[in-house]
Amino acid sequence: MARLLIATANRGKQREYASLLADWSGEYVFLQDLGLEIEVEETGASFAEIAAQKATVYARASNLPSLSDDSGLEVDALGGVPGIHTARYAGPGASDQDRYRKLLDALGHTPLEQRSARFRCAVALAYPNGDVAVAEGTCEGVIAFEPRGEHGFGYDPVFYLPQFGCTMAELPSEIKNELSHRARAIRAARPLLCKLAAYRDVGRAADAAST
Ligand code: ITT
């Protein structure tokens, strides 16, 4: 079986997938390895639908099985906002800092007990023939009053984990990669990934047998 394309342009996600897939026996490439840049229209109504849309477009374009990730933050006091619009929350061209600053402003002085939130991640694995499967993961937390920490990416500096007494950006990446929404989604996708790696091995065995 061919290599897996990790079809995300987000460098923070890419770093995490490199770690999360370190013990996976398959081979993978990133978009920049193929020089592939596509603007996928995200019209889906859920993380799962959008992840499937992205993975399907990339699998067709690359002719490789492709993994896409759609993720974001749901803040209860804001009725689930920014949700599927997390990446665009502060408009086009905004930085990670602009986005989490906008979120802190939107929450203002909302007390800690009303600042509950969760990260959600949907991982879609699509094949060039159009088959697609999705696995999901969530991570519960609270929106902090101010940013703290240098690790991770995106909204990590304002995502506080009461059980650790620190933000996601203060956690070493090994710990984030144990408990994050993305780690949980990838754990749920393991059977699909193992199947993919096994197909590749069968392919190699068949190649070896025929030479
Ligand atoms: P791709 O579509 O190319 O994967 P993207 O950054 O546009 O990249 P999304 O549409 O899924 O990806 O947007 C995800 C948003 O949620 C984005 O603003 C991220 O910063 C944020 N986000 C996702 N996972 C996160 C994490 O683990 N920590 C902090 N922020 C995260």
PDB file of C-alpha atoms and ligand atoms in Angstrom:
ATOM      1  CA  MET A   1       0.000   0.000   0.000  1.00  0.00           C
ATOM      2  CA  ALA A   2       1.143   3.512  -0.743  1.00  0.00           C
ATOM      3  CA  ARG A   3       2.323   6.044   1.808  1.00  0.00           C
ATOM      4  CA  LEU A   4      -0.183   8.029   3.840  1.00  0.00           C
ATOM      5  CA  LEU A   5      -0.488  11.755   3.128  1.00  0.00           C
ATOM      6  CA  ILE A   6      -0.889  13.815   6.310  1.00  0.00           C
ATOM      7  CA  ALA A   7      -3.092  16.421   4.648  1.00  0.00           C
ATOM      8  CA  THR A   8      -2.893  19.434   6.933  1.00  0.00           C
ATOM      9  CA  ALA A   9      -1.131  22.730   6.247  1.00  0.00           C
ATOM     10  CA  ASN A  10      -1.061  23.569   9.977  1.00  0.00           C
ATOM     11  CA  ARG A  11       2.548  23.142  11.203  1.00  0.00           C
ATOM     12  CA  GLY A  12       1.401  22.729  14.820  1.00  0.00           C
ATOM     13  CA  LYS A  13      -0.811  19.798  13.815  1.00  0.00           C
ATOM     14  CA  GLN A  14       2.009  18.362  11.662  1.00  0.00           C
ATOM     15  CA  ARG A  15       4.428  18.348  14.622  1.00  0.00           C
ATOM     16  CA  GLU A  16       1.866  16.530  16.723  1.00  0.00           C
ATOM     17  CA  TYR A  17       1.137  13.926  14.018  1.00  0.00           C
ATOM     18  CA  ALA A  18       4.881  13.218  13.699  1.00  0.00           C
ATOM     19  CA  SER A  19       4.864  12.300  17.405  1.00  0.00           C
ATOM     20  CA  LEU A  20       1.484  10.587  17.460  1.00  0.00           C
ATOM     21  CA  LEU A  21       2.478   8.348  14.531  1.00  0.00           C
ATOM     22  CA  ALA A  22       6.039   7.661  15.753  1.00  0.00           C
ATOM     23  CA  ASP A  23       5.179   4.066  16.668  1.00  0.00           C
ATOM     24  CA  TRP A  24       2.973   3.442  13.605  1.00  0.00           C
ATOM     25  CA  SER A  25       4.593   1.038  11.159  1.00  0.00           C
ATOM     26  CA  GLY A  26       3.375   2.800   7.996  1.00  0.00           C
ATOM     27  CA  GLU A  27       5.128   5.566   6.053  1.00  0.00           C
ATOM     28  CA  TYR A  28       3.755   9.073   5.652  1.00  0.00           C
ATOM     29  CA  VAL A  29       4.488  12.321   3.835  1.00  0.00           C
ATOM     30  CA  PHE A  30       3.376  15.901   4.443  1.00  0.00           C
ATOM     31  CA  LEU A  31       1.765  18.260   1.912  1.00  0.00           C
ATOM     32  CA  GLN A  32       5.013  20.204   1.440  1.00  0.00           C
ATOM     33  CA  ASP A  33       6.849  16.959   0.534  1.00  0.00           C
ATOM     34  CA  LEU A  34       4.541  16.687  -2.496  1.00  0.00           C
ATOM     35  CA  GLY A  35       4.389  20.442  -3.192  1.00  0.00           C
ATOM     36  CA  LEU A  36       0.608  20.184  -2.789  1.00  0.00           C
ATOM     37  CA  GLU A  37      -1.323  23.351  -1.890  1.00  0.00           C
ATOM     38  CA  ILE A  38      -5.094  23.265  -2.237  1.00  0.00           C
ATOM     39  CA  GLU A  39      -7.724  25.630  -0.847  1.00  0.00           C
ATOM     40  CA  VAL A  40     -10.488  23.223   0.206  1.00  0.00           C
ATOM     41  CA  GLU A  41     -13.941  24.739   0.502  1.00  0.00           C
ATOM     42  CA  GLU A  42     -15.167  23.831   3.994  1.00  0.00           C
ATOM     43  CA  THR A  43     -18.947  23.625   3.613  1.00  0.00           C
ATOM     44  CA  GLY A  44     -19.596  20.806   6.104  1.00  0.00           C
ATOM     45  CA  ALA A  45     -21.743  21.419   9.192  1.00  0.00           C
ATOM     46  CA  SER A  46     -19.587  19.439  11.669  1.00  0.00           C
ATOM     47  CA  PHE A  47     -15.927  18.727  12.386  1.00  0.00           C
ATOM     48  CA  ALA A  48     -16.455  15.200  11.015  1.00  0.00           C
ATOM     49  CA  GLU A  49     -18.020  16.398   7.740  1.00  0.00           C
ATOM     50  CA  ILE A  50     -15.313  18.986   7.145  1.00  0.00           C
ATOM     51  CA  ALA A  51     -12.484  16.546   7.970  1.00  0.00           C
ATOM     52  CA  ALA A  52     -14.004  14.078   5.480  1.00  0.00           C
ATOM     53  CA  GLN A  53     -14.279  16.828   2.827  1.00  0.00           C
ATOM     54  CA  LYS A  54     -10.622  17.813   3.246  1.00  0.00           C
ATOM     55  CA  ALA A  55      -9.313  14.217   3.247  1.00  0.00           C
ATOM     56  CA  THR A  56     -11.376  13.308   0.160  1.00  0.00           C
ATOM     57  CA  VAL A  57     -10.094  16.274  -1.855  1.00  0.00           C
ATOM     58  CA  TYR A  58      -6.465  15.500  -0.942  1.00  0.00           C
ATOM     59  CA  ALA A  59      -6.793  11.752  -1.598  1.00  0.00           C
ATOM     60  CA  ARG A  60      -8.131  12.468  -5.089  1.00  0.00           C
ATOM     61  CA  ALA A  61      -5.463  15.098  -5.808  1.00  0.00           C
ATOM     62  CA  SER A  62      -2.504  13.025  -4.534  1.00  0.00           C
ATOM     63  CA  ASN A  63      -3.790   9.545  -5.379  1.00  0.00           C
ATOM     64  CA  LEU A  64      -2.634   8.580  -1.868  1.00  0.00           C
ATOM     65  CA  PRO A  65      -4.656   7.602   1.196  1.00  0.00           C
ATOM     66  CA  SER A  66      -4.952  10.893   3.058  1.00  0.00           C
ATOM     67  CA  LEU A  67      -5.518  11.892   6.659  1.00  0.00           C
ATOM     68  CA  SER A  68      -7.121  15.265   7.413  1.00  0.00           C
ATOM     69  CA  ASP A  69      -7.928  16.857  10.742  1.00  0.00           C
ATOM     70  CA  ASP A  70     -10.674  19.326  11.502  1.00  0.00           C
ATOM     71  CA  SER A  71     -10.569  20.655  15.003  1.00  0.00           C
ATOM     72  CA  GLY A  72     -11.577  23.562  17.181  1.00  0.00           C
ATOM     73  CA  LEU A  73     -12.832  24.878  20.450  1.00  0.00           C
ATOM     74  CA  GLU A  74     -16.375  24.920  21.856  1.00  0.00           C
ATOM     75  CA  VAL A  75     -16.942  27.414  24.666  1.00  0.00           C
ATOM     76  CA  ASP A  76     -20.116  26.758  26.663  1.00  0.00           C
ATOM     77  CA  ALA A  77     -20.671  30.374  27.805  1.00  0.00           C
ATOM     78  CA  LEU A  78     -20.631  31.410  24.115  1.00  0.00           C
ATOM     79  CA  GLY A  79     -23.123  28.714  23.070  1.00  0.00           C
ATOM     80  CA  GLY A  80     -20.425  26.485  21.521  1.00  0.00           C
ATOM     81  CA  VAL A  81     -18.672  29.282  19.582  1.00  0.00           C
ATOM     82  CA  PRO A  82     -16.186  29.342  17.837  1.00  0.00           C
ATOM     83  CA  GLY A  83     -16.799  25.622  17.013  1.00  0.00           C
ATOM     84  CA  ILE A  84     -16.195  24.778  13.370  1.00  0.00           C
ATOM     85  CA  HIS A  85     -15.218  28.435  12.778  1.00  0.00           C
ATOM     86  CA  THR A  86     -12.299  28.302  15.258  1.00  0.00           C
ATOM     87  CA  ALA A  87      -9.603  28.887  12.604  1.00  0.00           C
ATOM     88  CA  ARG A  88     -11.461  31.910  11.169  1.00  0.00           C
ATOM     89  CA  TYR A  89     -12.678  33.328  14.497  1.00  0.00           C
ATOM     90  CA  ALA A  90     -10.723  36.604  14.160  1.00  0.00           C
ATOM     91  CA  GLY A  91     -11.078  36.876  10.366  1.00  0.00           C
ATOM     92  CA  PRO A  92      -8.624  36.217   7.528  1.00  0.00           C
ATOM     93  CA  GLY A  93      -4.935  36.882   8.130  1.00  0.00           C
ATOM     94  CA  ALA A  94      -5.291  36.823  11.938  1.00  0.00           C
ATOM     95  CA  SER A  95      -2.593  35.227  14.093  1.00  0.00           C
ATOM     96  CA  ASP A  96      -3.080  32.588  16.814  1.00  0.00           C
ATOM     97  CA  GLN A  97      -2.638  35.409  19.324  1.00  0.00           C
ATOM     98  CA  ASP A  98      -5.341  37.569  17.656  1.00  0.00           C
ATOM     99  CA  ARG A  99      -7.731  34.624  17.867  1.00  0.00           C
ATOM    100  CA  TYR A 100      -7.234  33.759  21.516  1.00  0.00           C
ATOM    101  CA  ARG A 101      -7.239  37.470  22.464  1.00  0.00           C
ATOM    102  CA  LYS A 102     -10.639  37.812  20.758  1.00  0.00           C
ATOM    103  CA  LEU A 103     -11.885  34.820  22.754  1.00  0.00           C
ATOM    104  CA  LEU A 104     -10.623  36.291  26.049  1.00  0.00           C
ATOM    105  CA  ASP A 105     -12.362  39.605  25.184  1.00  0.00           C
ATOM    106  CA  ALA A 106     -15.622  37.786  24.334  1.00  0.00           C
ATOM    107  CA  LEU A 107     -15.593  36.081  27.747  1.00  0.00           C
ATOM    108  CA  GLY A 108     -14.597  39.252  29.631  1.00  0.00           C
ATOM    109  CA  HIS A 109     -15.075  38.758  33.374  1.00  0.00           C
ATOM    110  CA  THR A 110     -17.163  35.563  33.047  1.00  0.00           C
ATOM    111  CA  PRO A 111     -16.337  33.664  36.277  1.00  0.00           C
ATOM    112  CA  LEU A 112     -14.131  30.580  36.160  1.00  0.00           C
ATOM    113  CA  GLU A 113     -16.966  28.140  36.856  1.00  0.00           C
ATOM    114  CA  GLN A 114     -18.738  29.370  33.697  1.00  0.00           C
ATOM    115  CA  ARG A 115     -15.676  29.182  31.422  1.00  0.00           C
ATOM    116  CA  SER A 116     -15.932  25.472  30.593  1.00  0.00           C
ATOM    117  CA  ALA A 117     -14.844  24.488  27.070  1.00  0.00           C
ATOM    118  CA  ARG A 118     -13.601  21.572  25.039  1.00  0.00           C
ATOM    119  CA  PHE A 119     -11.287  20.979  22.129  1.00  0.00           C
ATOM    120  CA  ARG A 120     -12.738  18.685  19.495  1.00  0.00           C
ATOM    121  CA  CYS A 121     -10.854  16.865  16.756  1.00  0.00           C
ATOM    122  CA  ALA A 122     -12.167  14.789  13.867  1.00  0.00           C
ATOM    123  CA  VAL A 123      -9.611  12.754  11.931  1.00  0.00           C
ATOM    124  CA  ALA A 124     -10.709  11.528   8.483  1.00  0.00           C
ATOM    125  CA  LEU A 125      -8.904   8.871   6.482  1.00  0.00           C
ATOM    126  CA  ALA A 126      -9.868   8.951   2.795  1.00  0.00           C
ATOM    127  CA  TYR A 127      -8.813   6.740  -0.097  1.00  0.00           C
ATOM    128  CA  PRO A 128      -8.396   7.812  -3.729  1.00  0.00           C
ATOM    129  CA  ASN A 129     -11.490   5.723  -4.634  1.00  0.00           C
ATOM    130  CA  GLY A 130     -13.650   7.971  -2.435  1.00  0.00           C
ATOM    131  CA  ASP A 131     -13.956   5.695   0.644  1.00  0.00           C
ATOM    132  CA  VAL A 132     -13.669   7.700   3.858  1.00  0.00           C
ATOM    133  CA  ALA A 133     -13.846   6.956   7.601  1.00  0.00           C
ATOM    134  CA  VAL A 134     -13.808   9.387  10.528  1.00  0.00           C
ATOM    135  CA  ALA A 135     -12.713   9.055  14.184  1.00  0.00           C
ATOM    136  CA  GLU A 136     -13.168  11.725  16.858  1.00  0.00           C
ATOM    137  CA  GLY A 137     -11.701  12.846  20.176  1.00  0.00           C
ATOM    138  CA  THR A 138     -12.415  15.578  22.735  1.00  0.00           C
ATOM    139  CA  CYS A 139     -10.516  17.179  25.608  1.00  0.00           C
ATOM    140  CA  GLU A 140     -12.329  19.082  28.379  1.00  0.00           C
ATOM    141  CA  GLY A 141     -10.947  22.220  30.027  1.00  0.00           C
ATOM    142  CA  VAL A 142     -11.614  25.819  31.013  1.00  0.00           C
ATOM    143  CA  ILE A 143     -10.756  29.088  29.267  1.00  0.00           C
ATOM    144  CA  ALA A 144      -8.102  30.895  31.352  1.00  0.00           C
ATOM    145  CA  PHE A 145      -8.177  34.662  32.101  1.00  0.00           C
ATOM    146  CA  GLU A 146      -4.808  35.253  30.454  1.00  0.00           C
ATOM    147  CA  PRO A 147      -2.427  33.320  28.182  1.00  0.00           C
ATOM    148  CA  ARG A 148       0.363  31.246  29.705  1.00  0.00           C
ATOM    149  CA  GLY A 149       2.967  28.873  28.256  1.00  0.00           C
ATOM    150  CA  GLU A 150       5.060  28.510  25.124  1.00  0.00           C
ATOM    151  CA  HIS A 151       4.389  24.943  23.969  1.00  0.00           C
ATOM    152  CA  GLY A 152       1.816  23.689  21.499  1.00  0.00           C
ATOM    153  CA  PHE A 153       0.037  26.087  19.127  1.00  0.00           C
ATOM    154  CA  GLY A 154      -3.255  27.878  18.476  1.00  0.00           C
ATOM    155  CA  TYR A 155      -5.424  28.342  21.553  1.00  0.00           C
ATOM    156  CA  ASP A 156      -3.216  26.208  23.848  1.00  0.00           C
ATOM    157  CA  PRO A 157      -2.045  29.217  25.953  1.00  0.00           C
ATOM    158  CA  VAL A 158      -5.632  29.962  27.065  1.00  0.00           C
ATOM    159  CA  PHE A 159      -6.862  26.362  27.494  1.00  0.00           C
ATOM    160  CA  TYR A 160      -6.538  25.599  31.210  1.00  0.00           C
ATOM    161  CA  LEU A 161      -6.545  22.019  32.498  1.00  0.00           C
ATOM    162  CA  PRO A 162      -7.723  22.041  36.144  1.00  0.00           C
ATOM    163  CA  GLN A 163      -6.342  18.536  36.798  1.00  0.00           C
ATOM    164  CA  PHE A 164      -2.806  19.745  35.909  1.00  0.00           C
ATOM    165  CA  GLY A 165      -3.143  23.298  37.257  1.00  0.00           C
ATOM    166  CA  CYS A 166      -1.716  24.749  34.043  1.00  0.00           C
ATOM    167  CA  THR A 167      -2.590  25.586  30.441  1.00  0.00           C
ATOM    168  CA  MET A 168      -2.129  23.200  27.525  1.00  0.00           C
ATOM    169  CA  ALA A 169       0.785  25.414  26.383  1.00  0.00           C
ATOM    170  CA  GLU A 170       2.557  24.863  29.725  1.00  0.00           C
ATOM    171  CA  LEU A 171       2.427  21.075  29.368  1.00  0.00           C
ATOM    172  CA  PRO A 172       5.394  19.289  27.780  1.00  0.00           C
ATOM    173  CA  SER A 173       4.377  18.068  24.310  1.00  0.00           C
ATOM    174  CA  GLU A 174       4.643  14.388  25.419  1.00  0.00           C
ATOM    175  CA  ILE A 175       1.870  15.001  27.954  1.00  0.00           C
ATOM    176  CA  LYS A 176      -0.320  16.958  25.527  1.00  0.00           C
ATOM    177  CA  ASN A 177       0.082  14.087  23.068  1.00  0.00           C
ATOM    178  CA  GLU A 178      -1.255  11.656  25.681  1.00  0.00           C
ATOM    179  CA  LEU A 179      -4.448  13.496  26.553  1.00  0.00           C
ATOM    180  CA  SER A 180      -5.336  15.919  23.758  1.00  0.00           C
ATOM    181  CA  HIS A 181      -8.403  15.753  21.524  1.00  0.00           C
ATOM    182  CA  ARG A 182      -6.024  14.876  18.661  1.00  0.00           C
ATOM    183  CA  ALA A 183      -4.354  12.077  20.637  1.00  0.00           C
ATOM    184  CA  ARG A 184      -7.775  10.630  21.442  1.00  0.00           C
ATOM    185  CA  ALA A 185      -8.970  10.885  17.831  1.00  0.00           C
ATOM    186  CA  ILE A 186      -5.808   9.148  16.585  1.00  0.00           C
ATOM    187  CA  ARG A 187      -6.242   6.425  19.214  1.00  0.00           C
ATOM    188  CA  ALA A 188      -9.774   5.868  17.895  1.00  0.00           C
ATOM    189  CA  ALA A 189      -8.397   5.800  14.313  1.00  0.00           C
ATOM    190  CA  ARG A 190      -5.700   3.202  15.162  1.00  0.00           C
ATOM    191  CA  PRO A 191      -7.587   0.216  13.699  1.00  0.00           C
ATOM    192  CA  LEU A 192      -7.917   2.084  10.382  1.00  0.00           C
ATOM    193  CA  LEU A 193      -4.229   3.024  10.385  1.00  0.00           C
ATOM    194  CA  CYS A 194      -3.132  -0.519  11.271  1.00  0.00           C
ATOM    195  CA  LYS A 195      -5.210  -1.850   8.413  1.00  0.00           C
ATOM    196  CA  LEU A 196      -3.519   0.616   6.082  1.00  0.00           C
ATOM    197  CA  ALA A 197      -0.013  -0.407   7.260  1.00  0.00           C
ATOM    198  CA  ALA A 198      -0.924  -4.100   6.938  1.00  0.00           C
ATOM    199  CA  TYR A 199      -2.088  -3.575   3.334  1.00  0.00           C
ATOM    200  CA  ARG A 200       1.275  -2.032   2.603  1.00  0.00           C
ATOM    201  CA  ASP A 201       3.082  -5.045   4.099  1.00  0.00           C
ATOM    202  CA  VAL A 202       0.947  -7.476   2.125  1.00  0.00           C
ATOM    203  CA  GLY A 203       1.789  -5.441  -0.992  1.00  0.00           C
ATOM    204  CA  ARG A 204       5.500  -5.766  -0.242  1.00  0.00           C
ATOM    205  CA  ALA A 205       5.211  -9.494   0.442  1.00  0.00           C
ATOM    206  CA  ALA A 206       3.455  -9.937  -2.898  1.00  0.00           C
ATOM    207  CA  ASP A 207       6.171  -7.871  -4.640  1.00  0.00           C
ATOM    208  CA  ALA A 208       8.878  -9.979  -2.988  1.00  0.00           C
ATOM    209  CA  ALA A 209       7.135 -13.233  -3.940  1.00  0.00           C
ATOM    210  CA  SER A 210       6.900 -12.224  -7.588  1.00  0.00           C
ATOM    211  CA  THR A 211      10.637 -11.373  -7.956  1.00  0.00           C
TER     212      THR A 211
HETATM  213  P1  ITT B   1      -5.789  22.456   8.093  1.00  0.00           P
HETATM  214  O1  ITT B   1      -7.229  22.675   7.677  1.00  0.00           O
HETATM  215  O2  ITT B   1      -4.823  22.605   6.972  1.00  0.00           O
HETATM  216  O3  ITT B   1      -5.605  21.189   8.858  1.00  0.00           O
HETATM  217  P2  ITT B   1      -6.296  24.665   9.954  1.00  0.00           P
HETATM  218  O4  ITT B   1      -5.413  25.371  10.941  1.00  0.00           O
HETATM  219  O5  ITT B   1      -7.078  25.548   9.003  1.00  0.00           O
HETATM  220  O6  ITT B   1      -5.380  23.634   9.138  1.00  0.00           O
HETATM  221  P3  ITT B   1      -8.763  23.784  11.199  1.00  0.00           P
HETATM  222  O7  ITT B   1      -9.654  24.365  10.147  1.00  0.00           O
HETATM  223  O8  ITT B   1      -9.072  22.413  11.720  1.00  0.00           O
HETATM  224  O9  ITT B   1      -7.241  23.699  10.733  1.00  0.00           O
HETATM  225  O10 ITT B   1      -8.731  24.824  12.410  1.00  0.00           O
HETATM  226  C1  ITT B   1      -8.358  24.429  13.678  1.00  0.00           C
HETATM  227  C2  ITT B   1      -8.369  25.642  14.604  1.00  0.00           C
HETATM  228  O11 ITT B   1      -8.413  25.159  15.950  1.00  0.00           O
HETATM  229  C3  ITT B   1      -7.107  26.478  14.470  1.00  0.00           C
HETATM  230  O12 ITT B   1      -7.389  27.837  14.771  1.00  0.00           O
HETATM  231  C4  ITT B   1      -6.193  25.878  15.529  1.00  0.00           C
HETATM  232  O13 ITT B   1      -5.266  26.816  16.040  1.00  0.00           O
HETATM  233  C5  ITT B   1      -7.192  25.445  16.606  1.00  0.00           C
HETATM  234  N1  ITT B   1      -6.712  24.205  17.215  1.00  0.00           N
HETATM  235  C6  ITT B   1      -6.901  22.941  16.739  1.00  0.00           C
HETATM  236  N2  ITT B   1      -6.238  22.055  17.495  1.00  0.00           N
HETATM  237  C7  ITT B   1      -5.626  22.755  18.459  1.00  0.00           C
HETATM  238  C8  ITT B   1      -4.768  22.408  19.512  1.00  0.00           C
HETATM  239  O14 ITT B   1      -4.369  21.159  19.699  1.00  0.00           O
HETATM  240  N3  ITT B   1      -4.324  23.385  20.303  1.00  0.00           N
HETATM  241  C9  ITT B   1      -4.685  24.663  20.107  1.00  0.00           C
HETATM  242  N4  ITT B   1      -5.461  25.097  19.120  1.00  0.00           N
HETATM  243  C10 ITT B   1      -5.935  24.143  18.288  1.00  0.00           C
END
